[in-house]
GROMACS .gro file of C-alpha atoms in nm:
model
  123
    1GLN     CA    1  -0.724  -1.482   0.329
    2VAL     CA    2  -0.572  -1.189   0.146
    3GLN     CA    3  -0.201  -1.151   0.200
    4LEU     CA    4   0.029  -0.871   0.090
    5VAL     CA    5   0.404  -0.922   0.094
    6GLU     CA    6   0.638  -0.630   0.040
    7SER     CA    7   1.000  -0.625  -0.065
    8GLY     CA    8   1.262  -0.385  -0.193
    9GLY     CA    9   1.322  -0.151   0.096
   10GLY     CA   10   1.670  -0.044   0.195
   11LEU     CA   11   1.919   0.236   0.233
   12VAL     CA   12   1.983   0.483  -0.045
   13GLN     CA   13   2.158   0.818  -0.087
   14ALA     CA   14   1.959   1.134  -0.145
   15GLY     CA   15   1.888   1.169  -0.514
   16GLY     CA   16   1.900   0.796  -0.566
   17SER     CA   17   1.633   0.546  -0.662
   18LEU     CA   18   1.464   0.247  -0.509
   19SER     CA   19   1.190   0.013  -0.626
   20LEU     CA   20   0.936  -0.154  -0.398
   21SER     CA   21   0.722  -0.457  -0.479
   22CYS     CA   22   0.401  -0.589  -0.326
   23ALA     CA   23   0.284  -0.939  -0.409
   24ALA     CA   24  -0.086  -0.997  -0.345
   25SER     CA   25  -0.249  -1.336  -0.295
   26GLY     CA   26  -0.559  -1.501  -0.151
   27GLY     CA   27  -0.826  -1.298  -0.325
   28THR     CA   28  -0.978  -1.169  -0.644
   29PHE     CA   29  -0.831  -0.826  -0.702
   30SER     CA   30  -1.004  -0.707  -1.016
   31SER     CA   31  -1.219  -0.460  -0.821
   32PHE     CA   32  -0.948  -0.358  -0.575
   33VAL     CA   33  -0.753  -0.041  -0.533
   34MET     CA   34  -0.392  -0.100  -0.435
   35GLY     CA   35  -0.222   0.172  -0.236
   36TRP     CA   36   0.115   0.264  -0.094
   37PHE     CA   37   0.132   0.443   0.239
   38ARG     CA   38   0.426   0.546   0.453
   39GLN     CA   39   0.484   0.625   0.815
   40ALA     CA   40   0.783   0.805   0.962
   41PRO     CA   41   0.867   0.787   1.333
   42GLY     CA   42   0.628   0.997   1.537
   43LYS     CA   43   0.411   1.081   1.238
   44GLU     CA   44   0.077   0.971   1.098
   45ARG     CA   45   0.059   0.713   0.826
   46GLU     CA   46   0.016   0.905   0.502
   47PHE     CA   47  -0.101   0.829   0.152
   48VAL     CA   48   0.168   0.800  -0.113
   49SER     CA   49   0.013   0.649  -0.424
   50ALA     CA   50  -0.260   0.416  -0.549
   51ILE     CA   51  -0.361   0.225  -0.858
   52ARG     CA   52  -0.676   0.049  -0.968
   53TRP     CA   53  -0.632  -0.313  -1.073
   54THR     CA   54  -0.883  -0.266  -1.350
   55GLY     CA   55  -0.791   0.017  -1.582
   56GLY     CA   56  -0.463   0.104  -1.412
   57ILE     CA   57  -0.563   0.458  -1.317
   58THR     CA   58  -0.300   0.606  -1.086
   59TYR     CA   59  -0.304   0.859  -0.804
   60TYR     CA   60  -0.022   1.037  -0.621
   61ALA     CA   61   0.031   1.252  -0.318
   62ASP     CA   62   0.158   1.597  -0.409
   63SER     CA   63   0.479   1.532  -0.217
   64VAL     CA   64   0.584   1.249  -0.450
   65LYS     CA   65   0.427   1.348  -0.780
   66GLY     CA   66   0.685   1.353  -1.055
   67ARG     CA   67   0.930   1.144  -0.854
   68PHE     CA   68   0.742   0.821  -0.780
   69THR     CA   69   0.567   0.591  -1.023
   70ILE     CA   70   0.316   0.321  -0.931
   71SER     CA   71   0.242   0.031  -1.162
   72ARG     CA   72   0.097  -0.318  -1.155
   73ASP     CA   73   0.136  -0.651  -1.327
   74ASN     CA   74  -0.207  -0.814  -1.324
   75ALA     CA   75  -0.073  -1.153  -1.429
   76LYS     CA   76   0.159  -1.158  -1.128
   77ASN     CA   77  -0.081  -0.987  -0.885
   78THR     CA   78   0.201  -0.751  -0.802
   79VAL     CA   79   0.218  -0.375  -0.761
   80TYR     CA   80   0.534  -0.169  -0.774
   81LEU     CA   81   0.649   0.167  -0.654
   82GLN     CA   82   0.944   0.312  -0.840
   83MET     CA   83   1.096   0.591  -0.632
   84ASN     CA   84   1.336   0.836  -0.795
   85SER     CA   85   1.504   1.154  -0.675
   86LEU     CA   86   1.467   1.037  -0.319
   87LYS     CA   87   1.490   1.288  -0.036
   88PRO     CA   88   1.569   1.239   0.333
   89GLU     CA   89   1.206   1.325   0.412
   90ASP     CA   90   1.101   1.016   0.217
   91THR     CA   91   1.249   0.805   0.496
   92ALA     CA   92   0.970   0.593   0.642
   93VAL     CA   93   0.824   0.248   0.667
   94TYR     CA   94   0.635   0.189   0.344
   95TYR     CA   95   0.319  -0.020   0.348
   96CYS     CA   96   0.127  -0.185   0.069
   97ALA     CA   97  -0.250  -0.193   0.116
   98ALA     CA   98  -0.562  -0.316  -0.063
   99SER     CA   99  -0.901  -0.149  -0.057
  100THR     CA  100  -1.246  -0.251  -0.175
  101GLY     CA  101  -1.385   0.093  -0.095
  102PRO     CA  102  -1.410   0.406  -0.308
  103ILE     CA  103  -1.199   0.651  -0.104
  104LEU     CA  104  -0.850   0.556  -0.211
  105ARG     CA  105  -0.654   0.830  -0.032
  106SER     CA  106  -0.781   0.740   0.315
  107ARG     CA  107  -0.596   0.478   0.514
  108TYR     CA  108  -0.919   0.398   0.697
  109GLU     CA  109  -1.071   0.260   0.377
  110TYR     CA  110  -0.805  -0.006   0.326
  111ASP     CA  111  -0.889  -0.355   0.447
  112TYR     CA  112  -0.558  -0.536   0.403
  113TRP     CA  113  -0.201  -0.435   0.480
  114GLY     CA  114   0.145  -0.567   0.420
  115GLN     CA  115   0.408  -0.594   0.689
  116GLY     CA  116   0.590  -0.280   0.581
  117THR     CA  117   0.939  -0.228   0.447
  118GLN     CA  118   1.189   0.029   0.568
  119VAL     CA  119   1.317   0.294   0.330
  120THR     CA  120   1.600   0.510   0.457
  121VAL     CA  121   1.736   0.801   0.256
  122SER     CA  122   2.062   0.949   0.377
  123SER     CA  123   2.163   1.309   0.315
   0.00000   0.00000   0.00000
């Protein structure tokens, strides 16, 4: 079955950078959309960014646009989220997800999820 394994979370100072990785296995991903979501305590899980395996078209939430960059390495079946200029409000558990549906900003359209990795940004 499809498995997503995240890594790279940790503690960083405000204004700093962090890079997350998501290794995908167990499926054919050429038609998939890969997304990053995050969930802070007491809040809804929200869309952060997404990328299409084929073509590499990227999408970003307004809150992270200009600060975060999503990318993928098709040969390694891995997606990345480079996070720069981090703010305390970026603190959350970050999840990698895979979707076979067309609505890439909706968490309900994603079929597979990673275990999540904690990102904490101190002020």
